[in-house]
Every structure is written in structure tokens, then in C-alpha cells.
């Protein structure tokens, strides 16, 4: 299978790539900014799983982001079976103290980048093969969930990603494209440590990655355009 995962350098994305790479024959494109961390991931995948992955350093905030993305995709002239839009950025700050630059960075990473990635991937998909797009959302962006002060910009960006999921599923319902959003609860990662210092999540990035990988591998005939809460605690 051909798979693209964003935010692969650490946390949940790192574990997702490791788990995909344990299946022989999987062809994985792993993106994030930190090349050193990506190289570390590549070594682990090589040693533990005997599987090579394609790593690319790319900054979603850079002005050349879309050009770099096009260049990466042109290196891999194949249908992509699974896209995991996992990269995310969170700033925990009171609403009125959040700067325009911080707001731009959060929305650029969590909303505009997935939009750009999908605009560039969808036209090149093979109509005869299925593509499952899994957007990684958050319980904070799930309608009716408990909300937290300081996360208004982040959570609203995840709501936008969730809504985009529903809209694209409708727009591409005649195609072989399925798109869903997993609204995650807390997972023990660097992001959570920064947002909620001292809080201990019940779920590890390894465990949630297993769930995400299994979900993405299902042929989602009956699940399309859905925002699924994946949480057993608050937050
Ligand atoms: N952890 C939680 O409790 C939790 C809960 C709900 C939802 N989520 C969501 O789950 C996803 C993964 O989160 P995580 O906890 O694993 O976070 P993390 O450990 O902070 O990892 C975030 C990933 O996103 C990448 N990234 C961030 N900014 C980027 C940029 N400008 N350009 C390219 N890549 C960028 C980072 O790579 P580089 O720094 O190398 O670029 C990193 O690989 C996110 O979408 C997050 O919102 C997490």
C-alpha cells in the first residue's frame, strides 16, 4: 500500500509510521520539519521492520510549502491508498492574548496544510482504487464536547478540519475516496505535556496509533464523512 503520513517526527505520527512499516511492501511517505528525527524514524523502520520509508523535511508554515509538496509528490508517481493528516500545532493561551501570528500558525498547520495536501493528492488518484483519508481531529473540536480555556484557536481549527471532512466526503461521494475524521481525546505526547503540564493521559501514542492504523486500513464502505470521537476520558 502507498501511504502518506504527516507529523511523522514524533508523537502519534511517529508511531503510525512505525506500525505501517511493520507490514512488508508498504510504501510510506513520512513528512515533518525535523530531518534528524525523521532519520531516526527511518533507521528504526529499517532495523525493526526491514522496511524503508521515504522521509521529507517540509514546513507547513513556509512560503514555499506548496511547491515543495508538489516536488515531493512528483517523486512518487503513484496512487496513494491512505493519507493520514496527523500533523498539528497547539498554543495554549487566553483568546485575547493569542497573537495574529500564533493564530496564523495554528490554522496554517491544522487547516490550510491538510487542504493544500488534499488539493494536490486528490487529482492524481486512480479512480479504480480506493483512497482513505483520515484527518486527525481533537475532542476539543467535536461539537458538544467539554471545552478548555486557552484552546479556543486550536479547538476551532480542529472543528474546521472536522467540517472539511464532512464537506469533502459529500463532494467526492461518487469517487473511490472515503474521508473521515478521528477526534482524539488526550494522548501522552509532547503536545499534551505542553498544553496540560503534569496531566497523565490514559492512552499512549503507541496505543492510539494502533487504533488509527487499523481504522485507516478498513475499507470504510459504511463509514464516510464521519467525525468519530476516540476518547475514554476528559480531556
Ligand atoms: N496528544 C494529544 O493529546 C492529542 C489530542 C487530540 C488530538 N491530537 C492531534 O493529534 C495529532 C498528533 O499530535 P501529537 O500529540 O503527536 O503532537 P506532537 O507530538 O506535537 O507532534 C506533532 C507533529 O506535527 C508536526 N508539525 C507541527 N508543526 C508542523 C509544521 N509547521 N510543518 C510540518 N509539520 C509540523 C511535528 O513535526 P516537526 O516538529 O518535526 O515539524 C510533529 O511530527 C495532532 O494533529 C494533534 O492536534 C493530539
Tab-separated table of C-alpha atoms and ligand atoms in Angstrom:
chain	number	residue	atom	x	y	z
A	1	UNK	CA	0.000	0.000	0.000
A	2	UNK	CA	1.077	3.559	-0.621
A	3	UNK	CA	0.658	5.702	2.473
A	4	UNK	CA	1.338	9.338	3.326
A	5	UNK	CA	1.633	10.419	6.964
A	6	UNK	CA	2.217	13.988	8.160
A	7	UNK	CA	3.705	14.887	11.534
A	8	UNK	CA	5.865	11.767	11.485
A	9	UNK	CA	8.828	13.017	13.505
A	10	UNK	CA	7.348	12.377	16.941
A	11	UNK	CA	4.285	11.533	18.997
A	12	UNK	CA	1.360	9.841	17.301
A	13	UNK	CA	2.630	10.239	13.717
A	14	UNK	CA	5.961	8.601	14.572
A	15	UNK	CA	4.135	5.541	15.934
A	16	UNK	CA	1.739	5.443	12.974
A	17	UNK	CA	4.660	5.229	10.535
A	18	UNK	CA	6.431	2.576	12.627
A	19	UNK	CA	3.304	0.441	12.664
A	20	UNK	CA	2.613	0.808	8.938
A	21	UNK	CA	6.223	-0.039	8.218
A	22	UNK	CA	5.924	-3.373	10.019
A	23	UNK	CA	3.930	-4.654	7.037
A	24	UNK	CA	6.196	-5.699	4.191
A	25	UNK	CA	5.528	-3.928	0.928
A	26	UNK	CA	4.070	-0.792	2.428
A	27	UNK	CA	5.448	2.280	0.710
A	28	UNK	CA	5.384	5.149	3.188
A	29	UNK	CA	5.989	8.858	2.687
A	30	UNK	CA	6.685	10.479	6.061
A	31	UNK	CA	6.647	14.277	6.420
A	32	UNK	CA	7.608	16.764	9.130
A	33	UNK	CA	10.136	19.584	9.642
A	34	UNK	CA	12.771	17.850	11.755
A	35	UNK	CA	15.043	15.839	9.457
A	36	UNK	CA	17.100	14.413	12.319
A	37	UNK	CA	14.033	12.922	13.964
A	38	UNK	CA	12.807	11.614	10.604
A	39	UNK	CA	16.193	9.962	10.006
A	40	UNK	CA	15.934	8.345	13.415
A	41	UNK	CA	12.490	7.018	12.448
A	42	UNK	CA	13.892	5.742	9.156
A	43	UNK	CA	16.661	3.840	10.967
A	44	UNK	CA	14.133	2.281	13.359
A	45	UNK	CA	11.905	1.227	10.452
A	46	UNK	CA	14.916	-0.227	8.669
A	47	UNK	CA	16.215	-2.124	11.695
A	48	UNK	CA	12.998	-3.287	13.341
A	49	UNK	CA	10.789	-3.702	10.339
A	50	UNK	CA	13.236	-4.147	7.482
A	51	UNK	CA	11.234	-1.577	5.594
A	52	UNK	CA	12.482	1.621	4.027
A	53	UNK	CA	10.424	4.768	4.296
A	54	UNK	CA	10.648	7.968	2.270
A	55	UNK	CA	11.308	10.916	4.557
A	56	UNK	CA	10.997	14.590	3.690
A	57	UNK	CA	11.547	17.688	5.745
A	58	UNK	CA	8.815	20.186	4.928
A	59	UNK	CA	7.491	23.153	6.874
A	60	UNK	CA	3.766	23.785	6.534
A	61	UNK	CA	4.410	27.383	7.580
A	62	UNK	CA	6.961	28.075	4.846
A	63	UNK	CA	6.061	30.248	1.854
A	64	UNK	CA	7.361	27.528	-0.495
A	65	UNK	CA	5.288	24.815	1.211
A	66	UNK	CA	3.029	24.019	-1.749
A	67	UNK	CA	5.920	23.987	-4.262
A	68	UNK	CA	7.908	21.642	-2.009
A	69	UNK	CA	4.863	19.418	-1.571
A	70	UNK	CA	4.344	19.195	-5.346
A	71	UNK	CA	8.002	18.262	-5.761
A	72	UNK	CA	7.750	15.514	-3.107
A	73	UNK	CA	4.601	14.090	-4.677
A	74	UNK	CA	6.176	14.138	-8.135
A	75	UNK	CA	8.918	11.827	-6.792
A	76	UNK	CA	6.216	9.262	-6.091
A	77	UNK	CA	4.116	8.995	-9.152
A	78	UNK	CA	1.647	6.526	-7.676
A	79	UNK	CA	-1.846	6.259	-6.282
A	80	UNK	CA	-1.960	6.903	-2.538
A	81	UNK	CA	-4.159	4.413	-0.687
A	82	UNK	CA	-4.081	6.078	2.720
A	83	UNK	CA	-3.493	9.691	3.727
A	84	UNK	CA	-3.168	10.470	7.424
A	85	UNK	CA	-3.330	14.213	8.059
A	86	UNK	CA	-1.816	13.956	11.528
A	87	UNK	CA	0.496	16.965	11.943
A	88	UNK	CA	-0.875	19.511	14.350
A	89	UNK	CA	0.075	22.605	16.287
A	90	UNK	CA	-1.333	23.806	19.601
A	91	UNK	CA	-0.792	27.023	21.541
A	92	UNK	CA	-2.472	27.123	24.967
A	93	UNK	CA	-3.167	30.824	25.596
A	94	UNK	CA	-6.116	33.027	26.563
A	95	UNK	CA	-8.056	34.062	23.469
A	96	UNK	CA	-7.297	37.806	23.633
A	97	UNK	CA	-3.604	37.201	24.288
A	98	UNK	CA	-3.095	34.970	21.279
A	99	UNK	CA	-1.218	36.894	18.602
A	100	UNK	CA	-2.240	37.046	14.943
A	101	UNK	CA	0.975	35.187	14.120
A	102	UNK	CA	0.118	32.357	16.528
A	103	UNK	CA	-3.400	32.146	15.100
A	104	UNK	CA	-1.965	32.012	11.581
A	105	UNK	CA	0.448	29.236	12.542
A	106	UNK	CA	-2.254	27.127	14.175
A	107	UNK	CA	-4.687	27.477	11.262
A	108	UNK	CA	-1.910	27.055	8.680
A	109	UNK	CA	-0.779	23.771	10.250
A	110	UNK	CA	-4.146	22.341	11.256
A	111	UNK	CA	-6.389	23.516	8.414
A	112	UNK	CA	-4.644	25.105	5.404
A	113	UNK	CA	-1.918	22.435	5.167
A	114	UNK	CA	-4.375	19.493	5.052
A	115	UNK	CA	-6.409	21.447	2.459
A	116	UNK	CA	-3.297	22.004	0.319
A	117	UNK	CA	-2.191	18.388	0.698
A	118	UNK	CA	-5.589	17.070	-0.362
A	119	UNK	CA	-5.885	19.550	-3.258
A	120	UNK	CA	-2.596	18.163	-4.565
A	121	UNK	CA	-3.282	14.473	-3.950
A	122	UNK	CA	-6.922	14.058	-4.993
A	123	UNK	CA	-6.459	14.910	-8.707
A	124	UNK	CA	-3.735	12.257	-9.070
A	125	UNK	CA	-5.702	9.393	-7.513
A	126	UNK	CA	-6.505	6.315	-9.570
A	127	UNK	CA	-10.308	6.192	-9.932
A	128	UNK	CA	-10.209	2.403	-9.826
A	129	UNK	CA	-8.524	2.212	-6.437
A	130	UNK	CA	-9.776	3.365	-3.090
A	131	UNK	CA	-8.207	6.125	-1.056
A	132	UNK	CA	-8.973	6.524	2.634
A	133	UNK	CA	-8.181	9.955	4.018
A	134	UNK	CA	-8.039	10.130	7.808
A	135	UNK	CA	-7.893	13.576	9.348
A	136	UNK	CA	-6.686	13.662	12.934
A	137	UNK	CA	-9.009	15.935	14.847
A	138	UNK	CA	-9.482	16.577	18.532
A	139	UNK	CA	-12.265	16.163	21.089
A	140	UNK	CA	-11.916	19.923	21.614
A	141	UNK	CA	-13.126	20.369	18.032
A	142	UNK	CA	-16.022	17.935	18.459
A	143	UNK	CA	-19.438	19.537	18.787
A	144	UNK	CA	-20.824	19.403	22.332
A	145	UNK	CA	-17.620	18.195	23.976
A	146	UNK	CA	-16.115	19.732	27.129
A	147	UNK	CA	-14.113	22.819	26.189
A	148	UNK	CA	-10.977	24.266	27.795
A	149	UNK	CA	-9.970	27.917	28.200
A	150	UNK	CA	-6.815	28.662	26.275
A	151	UNK	CA	-7.624	26.230	23.488
A	152	UNK	CA	-10.173	28.336	21.546
A	153	UNK	CA	-7.997	28.831	18.484
A	154	UNK	CA	-6.653	25.270	18.433
A	155	UNK	CA	-10.060	23.674	19.035
A	156	UNK	CA	-11.791	25.866	16.461
A	157	UNK	CA	-9.138	24.885	13.896
A	158	UNK	CA	-9.878	21.212	14.611
A	159	UNK	CA	-13.602	21.944	14.145
A	160	UNK	CA	-12.766	23.377	10.735
A	161	UNK	CA	-10.866	20.210	9.858
A	162	UNK	CA	-13.809	18.104	11.010
A	163	UNK	CA	-16.260	20.133	8.921
A	164	UNK	CA	-13.941	19.943	5.907
A	165	UNK	CA	-14.082	16.152	6.306
A	166	UNK	CA	-17.867	16.129	6.040
A	167	UNK	CA	-17.881	18.510	3.070
A	168	UNK	CA	-15.242	16.600	1.079
A	169	UNK	CA	-16.976	13.273	1.679
A	170	UNK	CA	-20.081	14.781	0.064
A	171	UNK	CA	-18.125	16.379	-2.775
A	172	UNK	CA	-16.317	13.125	-3.635
A	173	UNK	CA	-19.057	10.618	-2.813
A	174	UNK	CA	-19.182	9.391	-6.420
A	175	UNK	CA	-15.437	8.724	-6.363
A	176	UNK	CA	-13.465	5.966	-4.713
A	177	UNK	CA	-12.476	8.343	-1.918
A	178	UNK	CA	-13.502	7.925	1.708
A	179	UNK	CA	-12.677	10.614	4.215
A	180	UNK	CA	-13.142	10.533	7.956
A	181	UNK	CA	-12.009	12.489	10.982
A	182	UNK	CA	-10.912	10.896	14.254
A	183	UNK	CA	-11.462	13.323	17.140
A	184	UNK	CA	-8.879	12.182	19.651
A	185	UNK	CA	-9.016	12.624	23.399
A	186	UNK	CA	-5.809	13.121	25.353
A	187	UNK	CA	-2.770	11.105	24.332
A	188	UNK	CA	0.572	11.194	26.167
A	189	UNK	CA	2.781	13.201	23.796
A	190	UNK	CA	4.931	16.326	23.762
A	191	UNK	CA	1.904	18.350	22.645
A	192	UNK	CA	-0.155	17.238	25.656
A	193	UNK	CA	2.758	17.809	28.069
A	194	UNK	CA	2.983	21.410	26.898
A	195	UNK	CA	-0.768	22.059	26.913
A	196	UNK	CA	-1.562	20.302	30.199
A	197	UNK	CA	1.695	20.046	32.185
A	198	UNK	CA	1.561	17.225	34.712
A	199	UNK	CA	-1.623	15.687	33.263
A	200	UNK	CA	-1.306	11.960	32.676
A	201	UNK	CA	-3.263	10.646	29.719
A	202	UNK	CA	-4.620	7.114	29.857
A	203	UNK	CA	-3.550	6.467	26.297
A	204	UNK	CA	-0.054	6.281	24.827
A	205	UNK	CA	0.844	7.382	21.317
A	206	UNK	CA	1.644	3.749	20.503
A	207	UNK	CA	-1.835	2.597	21.537
A	208	UNK	CA	-3.719	5.334	19.671
A	209	UNK	CA	-1.531	4.809	16.593
A	210	UNK	CA	-2.602	1.163	16.562
A	211	UNK	CA	-6.242	2.264	16.543
A	212	UNK	CA	-5.639	4.840	13.787
A	213	UNK	CA	-3.737	2.357	11.603
A	214	UNK	CA	-6.448	-0.315	11.992
A	215	UNK	CA	-9.168	2.227	11.250
A	216	UNK	CA	-7.398	3.550	8.174
A	217	UNK	CA	-6.937	0.004	6.800
A	218	UNK	CA	-10.624	-0.809	6.968
A	219	UNK	CA	-12.399	-0.391	3.681
A	220	UNK	CA	-14.856	2.145	5.020
A	221	UNK	CA	-17.882	1.292	2.942
A	222	UNK	CA	-20.216	2.215	5.795
A	223	UNK	CA	-18.124	4.990	7.342
A	224	UNK	CA	-17.614	8.063	5.205
A	225	UNK	CA	-17.677	11.749	6.074
A	226	UNK	CA	-17.848	10.945	9.771
A	227	UNK	CA	-16.306	12.662	12.762
A	228	UNK	CA	-15.665	9.910	15.266
A	229	UNK	CA	-14.808	10.641	18.896
A	230	UNK	CA	-11.945	8.433	20.086
A	231	UNK	CA	-11.706	9.137	23.770
A	232	UNK	CA	-12.195	7.478	27.133
A	233	UNK	CA	-11.506	10.480	29.366
A	234	UNK	CA	-11.751	14.275	29.698
A	235	UNK	CA	-9.685	15.953	28.329
B	1	LIG	N1	-1.679	14.434	22.112
B	1	LIG	C1	-2.961	14.684	22.335
B	1	LIG	O1	-3.444	14.664	23.483
B	1	LIG	C2	-3.876	14.970	21.176
B	1	LIG	C3	-5.254	15.065	21.430
B	1	LIG	C4	-6.114	15.329	20.380
B	1	LIG	C5	-5.618	15.494	19.100
B	1	LIG	N2	-4.286	15.414	18.869
B	1	LIG	C6	-3.811	15.607	17.495
B	1	LIG	O2	-3.010	14.507	17.128
B	1	LIG	C7	-2.047	14.931	16.149
B	1	LIG	C8	-0.648	14.487	16.592
B	1	LIG	O3	-0.365	15.146	17.815
B	1	LIG	P1	0.826	14.739	18.806
B	1	LIG	O4	0.265	14.773	20.174
B	1	LIG	O5	1.525	13.530	18.308
B	1	LIG	O6	1.731	16.054	18.647
B	1	LIG	P2	3.306	16.276	18.631
B	1	LIG	O7	3.998	15.226	19.399
B	1	LIG	O8	3.490	17.701	18.985
B	1	LIG	O9	3.638	16.063	17.072
B	1	LIG	C9	3.169	16.976	16.121
B	1	LIG	C10	3.727	16.618	14.751
B	1	LIG	O10	3.311	17.628	13.815
B	1	LIG	C11	4.440	18.102	13.099
B	1	LIG	N3	4.320	19.518	12.776
B	1	LIG	C12	3.984	20.523	13.625
B	1	LIG	N4	4.081	21.703	13.003
B	1	LIG	C13	4.484	21.445	11.727
B	1	LIG	C14	4.793	22.272	10.610
B	1	LIG	N5	4.743	23.601	10.673
B	1	LIG	N6	5.176	21.680	9.460
B	1	LIG	C15	5.263	20.338	9.368
B	1	LIG	N7	4.995	19.501	10.403
B	1	LIG	C16	4.623	20.056	11.574
B	1	LIG	C17	5.612	17.891	14.076
B	1	LIG	O11	6.836	17.722	13.365
B	1	LIG	P3	8.066	18.741	13.353
B	1	LIG	O12	8.088	19.478	14.655
B	1	LIG	O13	9.252	17.863	13.096
B	1	LIG	O14	7.757	19.595	12.191
B	1	LIG	C18	5.245	16.583	14.743
B	1	LIG	O15	5.713	15.494	13.995
B	1	LIG	C19	-2.201	16.452	16.036
B	1	LIG	O16	-2.988	16.776	14.930
B	1	LIG	C20	-2.919	16.819	17.332
B	1	LIG	O17	-3.643	18.032	17.188
B	1	LIG	C21	-3.399	15.156	19.869
